[in-house]
Tab-separated table of C-alpha atoms in Angstrom:
chain	number	residue	atom	x	y	z
U	1	MET	CA	0.258	10.734	-42.797
U	2	SER	CA	0.577	12.173	-46.245
U	3	ILE	CA	-2.614	12.477	-48.121
U	4	ASN	CA	-2.261	13.287	-51.753
U	5	GLY	CA	-5.127	14.692	-53.753
U	6	ASN	CA	-6.317	11.246	-54.729
U	7	CYS	CA	-6.626	9.971	-51.219
U	8	LYS	CA	-8.866	12.799	-50.220
U	9	ASP	CA	-11.376	11.650	-52.789
U	10	TYR	CA	-11.062	8.068	-51.806
U	11	SER	CA	-11.330	8.518	-48.057
U	12	GLU	CA	-14.958	9.469	-48.440
U	13	LEU	CA	-15.540	6.448	-50.603
U	14	LEU	CA	-13.951	4.042	-48.158
U	15	ASP	CA	-16.832	4.222	-45.742
U	16	ALA	CA	-19.329	3.712	-48.477
U	17	TYR	CA	-17.250	0.851	-49.807
U	18	LEU	CA	-17.494	-0.916	-46.462
U	19	ASP	CA	-21.189	-0.257	-46.389
U	20	ASP	CA	-21.557	-1.815	-49.782
U	21	GLU	CA	-23.059	1.318	-51.166
U	22	LEU	CA	-20.836	1.792	-54.154
U	23	SER	CA	-21.503	0.824	-57.691
U	24	ALA	CA	-19.413	-1.973	-59.143
U	25	ASP	CA	-17.370	0.530	-61.064
U	26	GLU	CA	-16.631	2.611	-57.987
U	27	GLN	CA	-15.830	-0.490	-55.999
U	28	SER	CA	-13.119	-1.599	-58.354
U	29	ARG	CA	-11.679	1.897	-58.452
U	30	VAL	CA	-11.400	1.911	-54.690
U	31	GLU	CA	-9.854	-1.535	-54.667
U	32	LEU	CA	-7.333	-0.496	-57.244
U	33	HIS	CA	-6.367	2.589	-55.318
U	34	VAL	CA	-6.109	0.776	-52.040
U	35	GLN	CA	-3.696	-1.711	-53.527
U	36	SER	CA	-1.165	0.996	-54.144
U	37	CYS	CA	-1.901	3.373	-51.290
U	38	ARG	CA	-0.789	2.255	-47.874
U	39	ASP	CA	-2.586	5.012	-45.995
U	40	CYS	CA	-5.939	4.244	-47.446
U	41	LYS	CA	-5.318	0.549	-47.093
U	42	ASN	CA	-4.643	0.999	-43.378
U	43	THR	CA	-7.659	3.176	-42.881
U	44	LEU	CA	-9.824	0.702	-44.680
U	45	GLU	CA	-8.549	-2.214	-42.676
U	46	GLU	CA	-8.921	-0.395	-39.377
U	47	THR	CA	-12.448	0.676	-40.101
U	48	ALA	CA	-13.347	-2.757	-41.334
U	49	ALA	CA	-11.953	-4.303	-38.173
U	50	LEU	CA	-13.827	-1.852	-36.031
U	51	LEU	CA	-17.069	-2.530	-37.794
U	52	GLN	CA	-16.423	-6.218	-37.458
U	53	ASN	CA	-15.929	-5.730	-33.737
U	54	LEU	CA	-19.097	-3.759	-33.473
U	55	LYS	CA	-20.922	-6.473	-35.274
U	56	SER	CA	-19.672	-9.236	-33.044
U	57	MET	CA	-20.160	-7.506	-29.708
U	58	PRO	CA	-22.973	-8.954	-27.625
U	59	LYS	CA	-26.010	-6.790	-27.444
U	60	LYS	CA	-26.470	-4.669	-24.393
U	61	LYS	CA	-29.696	-3.032	-23.414
U	62	SER	CA	-31.382	-2.490	-26.709
U	63	ALA	CA	-34.049	-4.956	-27.692
U	64	ARG	CA	-33.825	-4.006	-31.330
U	65	GLN	CA	-32.485	-6.557	-33.725
U	66	LEU	CA	-29.056	-6.051	-35.186
U	67	ASP	CA	-28.893	-5.585	-38.884
U	68	PHE	CA	-25.344	-4.991	-39.860
U	69	GLY	CA	-24.796	-2.976	-42.971
U	70	PHE	CA	-26.654	0.197	-42.111
U	71	LEU	CA	-28.240	-0.130	-45.515
U	72	ASP	CA	-31.809	0.048	-44.426
U	73	ASN	CA	-32.200	3.574	-43.150
U	74	SER	CA	-35.779	3.211	-42.187
U	75	VAL	CA	-34.842	1.207	-39.108
U	76	SER	CA	-32.276	2.743	-36.714
U	77	PRO	CA	-29.396	0.337	-36.198
U	78	ALA	CA	-29.235	-1.598	-32.972
U	79	CYS	CA	-26.880	-0.234	-30.389
U	80	ASN	CA	-24.190	-2.816	-30.165
U	81	LEU	CA	-21.274	-0.514	-29.649
U	82	GLU	CA	-18.687	-1.944	-27.309
U	83	SER	CA	-19.736	-0.684	-23.911
U	84	SER	CA	-16.723	1.401	-23.002
U	85	SER	CA	-16.497	3.092	-26.399
U	86	ILE	CA	-18.727	5.965	-25.438
U	87	ASP	CA	-16.658	6.638	-22.328
U	88	ALA	CA	-13.456	6.462	-24.304
U	89	TYR	CA	-14.977	8.717	-26.928
U	90	PHE	CA	-15.927	11.247	-24.278
U	91	ASP	CA	-12.439	11.024	-22.799
U	92	ASN	CA	-10.866	11.573	-26.191
U	93	GLU	CA	-8.974	8.335	-25.958
U	94	LEU	CA	-9.970	6.809	-29.273
U	95	SER	CA	-7.918	6.620	-32.414
U	96	ASP	CA	-9.066	8.720	-35.344
U	97	SER	CA	-10.841	5.899	-37.088
U	98	GLU	CA	-12.504	4.688	-33.902
U	99	ARG	CA	-13.676	8.177	-33.139
U	100	LEU	CA	-15.164	8.547	-36.599
U	101	ALA	CA	-16.960	5.264	-36.263
U	102	VAL	CA	-18.470	6.267	-32.929
U	103	GLN	CA	-19.447	9.681	-34.244
U	104	LYS	CA	-21.177	8.016	-37.090
U	105	HIS	CA	-22.945	5.686	-34.700
U	106	LEU	CA	-24.055	8.518	-32.460
U	107	ASP	CA	-25.764	10.167	-35.386
U	108	THR	CA	-28.201	7.341	-35.501
U	109	CYS	CA	-28.381	6.017	-31.967
U	110	PRO	CA	-30.403	7.898	-29.349
U	111	ASP	CA	-29.453	5.444	-26.616
U	112	CYS	CA	-25.769	6.099	-26.965
U	113	THR	CA	-26.357	9.786	-27.319
U	114	ALA	CA	-28.214	9.713	-24.022
U	115	ARG	CA	-25.406	7.724	-22.472
U	116	LEU	CA	-22.945	10.322	-23.651
U	117	ALA	CA	-24.994	13.030	-21.986
U	118	ASP	CA	-25.089	11.014	-18.769
U	119	ILE	CA	-21.341	10.627	-18.759
U	120	ASN	CA	-20.999	14.321	-19.347
U	121	SER	CA	-23.152	15.199	-16.333
U	122	LEU	CA	-21.481	12.683	-14.090
U	123	VAL	CA	-17.963	13.768	-14.905
U	124	PHE	CA	-19.028	17.357	-14.474
U	125	GLU	CA	-20.184	16.574	-10.943
U	126	LEU	CA	-16.976	14.732	-10.151
U	127	LYS	CA	-14.855	17.571	-11.385
U	128	ALA	CA	-16.935	19.976	-9.363
U	129	LEU	CA	-16.070	18.246	-6.117
U	130	PRO	CA	-14.009	20.595	-3.989
U	131	LYS	CA	-10.282	20.070	-4.193
U	132	LEU	CA	-9.262	19.340	-0.663
U	133	SER	CA	-6.024	20.558	0.759
U	134	LEU	CA	-4.038	19.907	3.849
U	135	LYS	CA	-4.534	22.115	6.840
U	136	ALA	CA	-0.829	22.286	7.500
U	137	ASP	CA	2.276	21.919	5.418
U	138	LEU	CA	3.237	18.350	6.192
U	139	ILE	CA	6.386	18.592	4.159
U	140	GLU	CA	7.787	21.270	6.386
U	141	LYS	CA	8.036	18.781	9.198
U	142	LEU	CA	9.977	16.284	7.181
U	143	ASP	CA	13.724	16.247	7.337
U	144	PHE	CA	15.411	15.375	4.100
U	145	THR	CA	18.972	16.133	5.017
U	146	ARG	CA	19.827	12.498	5.457
U	147	GLN	CA	20.833	10.823	2.280
U	148	ALA	CA	19.476	7.329	2.619
U	149	GLU	CA	16.407	6.638	4.711
U	150	THR	CA	14.587	9.773	5.588
U	151	VAL	CA	12.921	10.547	8.829
U	152	SER	CA	9.716	11.889	10.102
U	153	THR	CA	9.380	14.419	12.899
U	154	GLU	CA	8.337	11.996	15.573
U	155	ALA	CA	10.936	9.555	14.512
U	156	ALA	CA	13.499	12.331	14.648
U	157	ASN	CA	13.000	12.535	18.379
U	158	TYR	CA	14.179	9.019	18.825
U	159	LYS	CA	17.465	9.587	17.142
U	160	LYS	CA	19.374	10.300	20.288
U	161	GLY	CA	21.414	7.475	21.517
U	162	SER	CA	21.892	5.746	18.272
U	163	GLN	CA	23.263	6.823	15.001
U	164	ARG	CA	23.533	3.366	13.672
U	165	HIS	CA	19.889	2.546	14.107
U	166	ARG	CA	18.050	4.638	11.602
U	167	THR	CA	14.861	6.022	12.953
U	168	VAL	CA	12.718	4.244	10.480
U	169	TRP	CA	14.077	1.072	11.998
U	170	PHE	CA	13.140	2.396	15.365
U	171	GLY	CA	10.115	0.361	16.114
U	172	ILE	CA	11.569	-2.926	15.039
U	173	GLY	CA	14.864	-2.195	16.687
U	174	GLY	CA	13.003	-1.187	19.806
U	175	ALA	CA	10.934	-4.309	19.755
U	176	ALA	CA	13.984	-6.432	19.256
U	177	ALA	CA	15.663	-4.703	22.159
U	178	ALA	CA	12.585	-5.169	24.263
U	179	ALA	CA	12.655	-8.826	23.474
U	180	VAL	CA	16.262	-9.005	24.483
U	181	ALA	CA	15.358	-7.157	27.642
U	182	MET	CA	12.637	-9.565	28.539
U	183	PHE	CA	14.817	-12.502	27.767
U	184	PHE	CA	17.476	-11.325	30.147
U	185	MET	CA	14.986	-10.176	32.708
U	186	VAL	CA	13.452	-13.569	32.889
U	187	GLN	CA	16.787	-15.199	33.288
U	188	LYS	CA	17.746	-12.947	36.137
U	189	GLY	CA	14.466	-12.906	37.956
U	190	PRO	CA	12.694	-15.589	39.832
U	191	GLN	CA	12.481	-18.832	38.009
U	192	GLU	CA	9.366	-18.572	36.001
U	193	THR	CA	8.594	-20.161	32.738
U	194	PRO	CA	11.236	-18.946	30.349
U	195	LEU	CA	9.673	-16.988	27.600
U	196	VAL	CA	11.287	-18.655	24.685
U	197	GLU	CA	13.666	-21.298	23.721
U	198	ASN	CA	15.075	-19.725	20.639
U	199	PHE	CA	15.575	-16.028	20.402
U	200	SER	CA	13.115	-14.760	17.912
U	201	VAL	CA	11.429	-11.419	18.080
U	202	GLY	CA	7.888	-12.148	17.116
U	203	LYS	CA	7.492	-15.286	19.138
U	204	GLU	CA	9.000	-13.763	22.222
U	205	ILE	CA	6.758	-10.831	22.328
U	206	VAL	CA	3.786	-12.936	21.505
U	207	LYS	CA	4.506	-15.310	24.309
U	208	ALA	CA	5.064	-12.403	26.577
U	209	SER	CA	1.557	-11.393	25.897
U	210	LYS	CA	0.086	-14.137	28.030
U	211	PRO	CA	-1.719	-12.525	30.933
U	212	ALA	CA	0.459	-14.037	33.634
U	213	ASN	CA	3.534	-12.452	32.180
U	214	SER	CA	2.023	-9.296	30.906
U	215	GLU	CA	2.795	-7.183	33.848
U	216	ARG	CA	6.344	-8.289	34.040
U	217	ALA	CA	6.827	-7.696	30.380
U	218	GLU	CA	5.466	-4.224	30.664
U	219	GLN	CA	7.758	-3.450	33.503
U	220	SER	CA	10.818	-4.738	31.802
U	221	VAL	CA	10.177	-2.584	28.848
U	222	GLY	CA	11.864	0.711	29.286
U	223	THR	CA	14.058	-0.167	32.244
U	224	ASP	CA	17.802	-0.259	32.203
U	225	LEU	CA	19.236	-3.203	30.461
U	226	PRO	CA	22.326	-5.062	31.310
U	227	VAL	CA	23.014	-5.403	27.658
U	228	GLY	CA	24.906	-2.681	25.922
U	229	GLU	CA	21.892	-1.824	23.841
U	230	THR	CA	20.683	1.703	23.733
U	231	ALA	CA	17.230	0.315	23.824
U	232	LYS	CA	16.419	2.369	26.872
U	233	ASP	CA	16.290	5.471	24.796
U	234	LYS	CA	14.093	3.921	22.261
U	235	VAL	CA	11.755	1.714	24.058
U	236	PRO	CA	9.554	3.891	26.265
U	237	ALA	CA	6.213	2.240	26.064
U	238	ALA	CA	4.256	5.401	25.492
U	239	LEU	CA	6.314	6.301	22.496
U	240	LEU	CA	5.988	2.865	21.064
U	241	ALA	CA	2.266	3.032	21.440
U	242	GLU	CA	2.120	6.440	19.814
U	243	ASP	CA	4.188	5.313	16.966
U	244	ASN	CA	2.070	2.282	16.210
U	245	GLN	CA	0.757	3.715	13.034
U	246	LYS	CA	4.155	4.573	11.660
U	247	GLU	CA	5.699	1.260	12.511
U	248	LYS	CA	3.090	-0.726	10.792
U	249	ARG	CA	3.811	0.950	7.556
U	250	ILE	CA	7.518	1.263	7.819
U	251	GLU	CA	7.715	-2.394	8.630
U	252	SER	CA	8.978	-3.137	5.188
U	253	ALA	CA	12.120	-1.180	5.861
U	254	ALA	CA	12.959	-3.080	9.008
U	255	VAL	CA	15.486	-5.689	9.753
U	256	ILE	CA	13.703	-8.791	10.838
U	257	THR	CA	15.102	-11.800	12.498
U	258	SER	CA	13.525	-15.053	11.559
U	259	GLU	CA	9.949	-13.923	11.911
U	260	LYS	CA	7.784	-12.535	9.222
U	261	LYS	CA	7.272	-8.788	9.179
U	262	ASN	CA	3.620	-8.780	10.013
U	263	LYS	CA	3.833	-10.729	13.175
U	264	ASN	CA	6.443	-8.294	14.321
U	265	THR	CA	4.145	-5.426	13.644
U	266	ILE	CA	1.227	-6.927	15.437
U	267	ALA	CA	3.468	-7.904	18.289
U	268	GLU	CA	5.159	-4.563	18.761
U	269	SER	CA	1.919	-2.763	18.695
U	270	GLU	CA	0.987	-4.725	21.753
U	271	VAL	CA	4.118	-4.121	23.718
U	272	GLY	CA	3.640	-1.327	26.158
U	273	THR	CA	-0.079	-1.185	25.697
U	274	GLU	CA	-2.497	-3.724	27.000
U	275	LEU	CA	-1.033	-7.001	25.985
U	276	ALA	CA	-4.058	-8.715	24.658
U	277	LEU	CA	-4.156	-12.393	24.166
U	278	MET	CA	-3.597	-13.270	20.589
U	279	PRO	CA	-4.248	-16.915	20.259
U	280	ASP	CA	-3.822	-16.849	16.539
U	281	SER	CA	-0.292	-15.610	16.766
U	282	ASP	CA	0.903	-18.562	18.708
U	283	ASP	CA	1.833	-20.559	15.743
U	284	THR	CA	4.108	-23.147	17.201
U	285	ALA	CA	1.310	-25.659	16.974
U	286	ALA	CA	0.600	-24.608	13.453
U	287	GLU	CA	4.204	-24.926	12.479
U	288	ALA	CA	4.334	-28.339	13.973
U	289	LEU	CA	1.623	-29.283	11.557
U	290	GLY	CA	3.570	-27.799	8.747
U	291	ILE	CA	1.248	-24.848	8.302
U	292	GLY	CA	3.041	-21.615	7.767
U	293	THR	CA	1.740	-18.142	7.619
U	294	ASP	CA	1.342	-16.042	4.554
U	295	GLU	CA	2.336	-12.457	4.126
U	296	ASP	CA	-0.678	-11.168	5.977
U	297	GLY	CA	0.137	-13.191	9.023
U	298	LEU	CA	-2.771	-15.479	8.334
U	299	TYR	CA	-2.446	-19.201	8.322
U	300	ASP	CA	-1.405	-20.358	4.935
U	301	ILE	CA	-3.405	-23.481	4.551
U	302	LYS	CA	-3.292	-25.005	1.145
U	303	ILE	CA	-6.466	-26.676	0.215
W	1	MET	CA	-2.472	20.659	-19.355
W	2	GLN	CA	0.347	18.632	-17.947
W	3	GLU	CA	2.928	20.146	-20.265
W	4	ALA	CA	3.771	23.291	-18.325
W	5	ASN	CA	4.000	21.436	-15.051
W	6	LEU	CA	6.149	18.792	-16.589
W	7	CYS	CA	8.811	21.271	-17.581
W	8	ASP	CA	8.936	22.698	-14.109
W	9	ASP	CA	8.979	19.349	-12.374
W	10	GLU	CA	11.815	18.158	-14.530
W	11	PHE	CA	13.750	21.332	-13.914
W	12	LEU	CA	13.435	21.063	-10.156
W	13	LEU	CA	14.208	17.399	-10.298
W	14	ASP	CA	17.430	17.969	-12.163
W	15	LYS	CA	18.331	20.777	-9.862
W	16	PHE	CA	17.811	18.561	-6.871
W	17	ARG	CA	19.790	15.717	-8.378
W	18	ALA	CA	22.633	18.079	-9.050
W	19	GLY	CA	22.813	19.761	-5.688
W	20	LYS	CA	20.839	17.514	-3.339
W	21	ASP	CA	19.427	20.613	-1.771
W	22	PRO	CA	16.593	19.567	0.522
W	23	GLN	CA	14.830	22.891	0.009
W	24	VAL	CA	14.625	22.260	-3.707
W	25	PHE	CA	13.244	18.847	-3.021
W	26	LYS	CA	10.632	20.239	-0.668
W	27	THR	CA	9.576	22.780	-3.261
W	28	LEU	CA	9.085	19.985	-5.724
W	29	LEU	CA	7.122	17.915	-3.262
W	30	ARG	CA	4.904	20.789	-2.227
W	31	ARG	CA	3.439	20.818	-5.686
W	32	PHE	CA	2.084	17.389	-5.077
W	33	GLN	CA	1.200	17.614	-1.447
W	34	ASP	CA	-2.374	18.763	-1.882
W	35	ARG	CA	-2.998	16.736	-5.005
W	36	ILE	CA	-1.911	13.561	-3.292
W	37	TYR	CA	-4.005	14.452	-0.275
W	38	ASN	CA	-7.043	15.134	-2.397
W	39	ALA	CA	-6.713	11.909	-4.358
W	40	ALA	CA	-5.933	9.836	-1.271
W	41	PHE	CA	-8.864	11.320	0.571
W	42	ARG	CA	-11.245	10.566	-2.253
W	43	ILE	CA	-9.910	7.044	-2.503
W	44	LEU	CA	-9.775	6.262	1.214
W	45	GLY	CA	-12.566	8.463	2.526
W	46	ASN	CA	-10.548	9.255	5.611
W	47	ALA	CA	-8.655	12.458	6.339
W	48	GLU	CA	-6.203	10.960	8.788
W	49	GLU	CA	-5.224	8.145	6.497
W	50	ALA	CA	-4.903	10.558	3.612
W	51	GLU	CA	-2.448	12.638	5.605
W	52	GLU	CA	-0.392	9.583	6.344
W	53	VAL	CA	-0.366	8.718	2.680
W	54	VAL	CA	1.060	12.142	1.934
W	55	GLN	CA	3.820	11.722	4.451
W	56	GLU	CA	4.586	8.165	3.464
W	57	THR	CA	4.705	9.114	-0.172
W	58	CYS	CA	7.080	12.003	0.423
W	59	ILE	CA	9.418	9.794	2.357
W	60	LYS	CA	9.334	7.081	-0.259
W	61	ILE	CA	9.920	9.555	-3.056
W	62	HIS	CA	13.005	10.766	-1.318
W	63	GLN	CA	14.198	7.229	-0.789
W	64	SER	CA	13.790	6.190	-4.387
W	65	ILE	CA	14.246	9.452	-6.249
W	66	ASP	CA	17.276	8.048	-8.028
W	67	LYS	CA	15.186	5.242	-9.391
W	68	PHE	CA	12.905	7.556	-11.333
W	69	ASN	CA	13.833	6.714	-14.868
W	70	ARG	CA	11.576	9.102	-16.780
W	71	ASN	CA	9.740	6.340	-18.571
W	72	SER	CA	6.641	7.924	-17.160
W	73	SER	CA	5.907	11.477	-16.190
W	74	PHE	CA	7.122	12.506	-12.775
W	75	ALA	CA	3.549	13.066	-11.653
W	76	ALA	CA	2.517	9.567	-12.672
W	77	TRP	CA	5.502	8.145	-10.841
W	78	VAL	CA	4.645	10.117	-7.701
W	79	PHE	CA	1.057	8.979	-7.838
W	80	ARG	CA	2.097	5.407	-8.341
W	81	ILE	CA	3.857	5.572	-5.017
W	82	ALA	CA	0.870	7.330	-3.455
W	83	HIS	CA	-1.503	4.720	-4.835
W	84	ASN	CA	0.563	1.900	-3.354
W	85	SER	CA	0.478	3.732	-0.081
W	86	CYS	CA	-3.307	3.918	-0.281
W	87	LEU	CA	-3.457	0.190	-0.862
W	88	ASP	CA	-1.310	-0.297	2.221
W	89	MET	CA	-3.752	1.776	4.224
W	90	ILE	CA	-6.619	-0.362	3.065
W	91	ARG	CA	-4.717	-3.529	3.940
W	92	ILE	CA	-3.913	-2.241	7.387
W	93	ARG	CA	-7.463	-1.143	7.915
W	94	GLN	CA	-8.630	-4.584	6.900
W	95	ARG	CA	-6.153	-6.256	9.186
W	96	LYS	CA	-7.294	-4.138	12.082
W	97	LYS	CA	-10.843	-5.083	11.349
W	98	SER	CA	-10.094	-8.770	11.287
W	99	MET	CA	-8.243	-8.605	14.563
W	100	ARG	CA	-11.172	-7.127	16.356
W	101	ILE	CA	-13.499	-9.653	17.883
W	102	VAL	CA	-16.747	-8.610	16.292
W	103	PRO	CA	-19.644	-10.611	15.006
W	104	PHE	CA	-19.094	-11.579	11.433
W	105	ASP	CA	-20.607	-9.030	9.150
W	106	PRO	CA	-21.217	-10.449	5.698
W	107	GLN	CA	-21.883	-7.011	4.361
W	108	ALA	CA	-18.488	-5.692	5.298
W	109	ASP	CA	-16.551	-5.543	2.106
W	110	GLU	CA	-12.918	-4.629	1.947
W	111	GLU	CA	-13.269	-2.606	-1.154
W	112	SER	CA	-16.383	-0.677	-0.475
W	113	ALA	CA	-17.489	1.749	2.182
W	114	PRO	CA	-14.177	2.849	3.643
W	115	GLU	CA	-14.356	4.328	7.093
W	116	SER	CA	-15.078	7.946	6.838
W	117	ASN	CA	-14.798	10.380	9.630
W	118	VAL	CA	-15.512	13.333	7.460
W	119	VAL	CA	-18.443	12.245	5.371
W	120	SER	CA	-21.450	12.502	7.598
W	121	GLN	CA	-22.871	9.358	9.088
W	122	ALA	CA	-26.388	10.750	9.130
W	123	PRO	CA	-28.994	8.727	7.318
W	124	ASP	CA	-29.509	9.620	3.694
W	125	PRO	CA	-32.003	12.356	3.084
W	126	SER	CA	-34.978	11.123	1.157
W	127	PRO	CA	-34.263	11.467	-2.526
W	128	GLY	CA	-35.718	14.544	-4.083
W	129	PRO	CA	-35.403	16.645	-7.165
W	130	ALA	CA	-31.886	17.791	-7.879
W	131	GLU	CA	-32.793	21.431	-7.712
W	132	GLU	CA	-33.736	21.180	-4.056
W	133	LEU	CA	-30.337	19.994	-3.006
W	134	ASP	CA	-27.853	22.701	-2.393
W	135	LYS	CA	-24.308	22.504	-3.535
W	136	GLN	CA	-22.962	21.119	-0.278
W	137	GLU	CA	-25.559	18.397	-0.200
W	138	ARG	CA	-24.731	17.381	-3.719
W	139	GLU	CA	-21.060	17.206	-2.943
W	140	ARG	CA	-21.648	15.232	0.202
W	141	ILE	CA	-23.815	12.706	-1.580
W	142	ILE	CA	-21.425	12.294	-4.469
W	143	ALA	CA	-18.453	11.837	-2.154
W	144	GLU	CA	-20.430	9.307	-0.166
W	145	LYS	CA	-21.538	7.293	-3.162
W	146	LEU	CA	-18.054	7.432	-4.605
W	147	CYS	CA	-16.887	5.625	-1.488
W	148	LEU	CA	-19.358	2.856	-2.190
W	149	LEU	CA	-17.652	1.860	-5.389
W	150	PRO	CA	-15.110	-0.940	-5.335
W	151	GLU	CA	-11.627	0.442	-4.751
W	152	SER	CA	-10.413	-0.435	-8.240
W	153	GLN	CA	-13.173	1.564	-9.916
W	154	ARG	CA	-13.073	4.396	-7.436
W	155	THR	CA	-9.341	4.812	-7.912
W	156	VAL	CA	-9.473	5.101	-11.677
W	157	LEU	CA	-12.311	7.596	-11.522
W	158	VAL	CA	-10.439	9.701	-8.982
W	159	LEU	CA	-7.227	9.585	-10.986
W	160	HIS	CA	-8.847	10.222	-14.344
W	161	ASP	CA	-11.926	12.353	-13.777
W	162	ILE	CA	-10.766	14.241	-10.712
W	163	GLU	CA	-7.004	14.409	-11.024
W	164	GLY	CA	-6.979	14.555	-14.788
W	165	PHE	CA	-4.561	11.797	-15.716
W	166	SER	CA	-4.918	10.178	-19.118
W	167	TYR	CA	-5.804	6.510	-19.582
W	168	ILE	CA	-2.213	5.581	-20.166
W	169	GLU	CA	-1.032	7.499	-17.111
W	170	VAL	CA	-3.703	5.932	-14.938
W	171	ALA	CA	-2.572	2.556	-16.264
W	172	GLU	CA	0.990	3.351	-15.176
W	173	ILE	CA	-0.160	4.491	-11.784
W	174	VAL	CA	-2.278	1.470	-10.953
W	175	GLY	CA	-0.073	-0.967	-12.798
W	176	GLU	CA	-2.720	-2.316	-15.145
W	177	LYS	CA	-3.239	-2.412	-18.885
W	178	MET	CA	-4.934	0.483	-20.560
W	179	GLY	CA	-7.860	-1.681	-21.609
W	180	THR	CA	-8.446	-2.586	-17.981
W	181	VAL	CA	-8.424	1.066	-17.004
W	182	ARG	CA	-10.835	1.904	-19.790
W	183	SER	CA	-13.294	-0.728	-18.738
W	184	ARG	CA	-13.012	0.146	-15.051
W	185	ILE	CA	-13.770	3.763	-15.861
W	186	HIS	CA	-16.778	2.673	-17.811
W	187	TYR	CA	-18.197	0.390	-15.131
W	188	GLY	CA	-17.280	2.790	-12.363
W	189	ARG	CA	-19.186	5.606	-13.997
W	190	GLN	CA	-22.097	3.331	-14.670
W	191	LYS	CA	-22.271	2.169	-11.082
W	192	LEU	CA	-21.856	5.675	-9.706
W	193	LYS	CA	-24.644	6.884	-11.922
W	194	GLU	CA	-26.909	4.139	-10.638
W	195	LEU	CA	-26.098	5.085	-7.068
W	196	LEU	CA	-26.819	8.720	-7.725
W	197	GLU	CA	-29.981	8.162	-9.673
W	198	PRO	CA	-32.378	8.539	-6.735
W	199	TYR	CA	-30.865	11.910	-5.956
W	200	PHE	CA	-30.078	13.364	-9.326
W	201	PHE	CA	-32.698	11.866	-11.516
W	202	SER	CA	-32.460	14.784	-13.856
W	203	GLN	CA	-29.262	13.198	-15.091
W	204	THR	CA	-31.015	10.187	-16.380
W	205	VAL	CA	-33.797	11.864	-18.287
W	206	SER	CA	-33.658	10.240	-21.668
W	207	GLN	CA	-32.920	12.450	-24.590
W	208	GLY	CA	-35.456	10.846	-26.808
W	209	SER	CA	-34.775	10.114	-30.410
W	210	ARG	CA	-33.604	12.853	-32.651
């Protein structure tokens, strides 16, 4: 912003001009200058807009009456500064003209000055909070040699047996394999109620969670499978249970069959641990009514 | 303040992109490890979850490193990923809560009072003059009250006041407009001050008119 000698004189007058404190002669001189000087014109417009904003803001705490114009110096102006201005001023996030306006306001407003002091103390306390650090170097355990999906240490242990199945897909792949396992197990074993009609991961595991079948489901998990899957290496119940936390978050990276991700997650967290009844997950009835589930696995009922 | 770090981050980033050396990448990540942990801990109030956020974030950074387009600073981009990870944690925590068969608790609010296994569960000490509280007490109380803020306000305060990001960077991290960030900071500070008032009343002593 280039300020020639003239502008320097005028910039002081601009404020007074807006405050209606100039003589008629001075006023017209300012107006004349502003017509030809873009910098001063901009400054004037910005300040005018800001003052207009200040004027139109609803009053906050102060009970004093607003008297725009700051002409009467015997009464301190009401504090109608936009509420976040003091914070932004403290944070040095205001434009030059805004900052000047707030500075000017602070000169006459004890409430805002007190607020500024409060902000100062509060931020000081926040900054004084100890900076916490990790006890161990978590990054050391991570393995970034793979190009695409990366792996975590625990997941790295599951790599054996399958190169194709990335470890981040472990849980879902494992669950899918478990479902396959159960499906085949049921077919081979004594004729009990078949778990599912259509092969679908979430539903299968959910149905397997009924108490009568729970034991069988648990047993079939982790045993040898007739299918060529390498699920055996991946499915040990204990590991699945341990890895619950990871799976739930890596769910987004998984390949899902027809089921939504969340049901999968909830389901696989149950496999291998106590298979609690989850009445809400049995959504065949819901689907029959045309009610689907939303992304959180909750019934998506449109009102 | 960010300038010096920025040069180094960019340098390491380019070096990694050129050679794909995992050690270079780890060096770069290590700069953020503790910062992410600190921010995540302050946002979530839980050490275990904060650790998982760190790990998750590192993995995701590696997965999408090629997508970093330098529109923002590298730090802001990293924290954006970390912040999303924190939100995931909160969602999971909420889901776990709703799956438990517990009597309905109308006071349980998703955004406030995150589980904390570090902040003491002891009842609040009776409020007293600030001078009587030692440094550890002060810190404990502030951390506790910070956790009582709604997540949106708590996050911006952590990112701005504690981690030192600017308004515009915070806006990039949380994916909101700058005006939203500005107002959240304002209301967050206001609410935190109200919560701390019984303990640190010296803060609220009015200055009186000049």
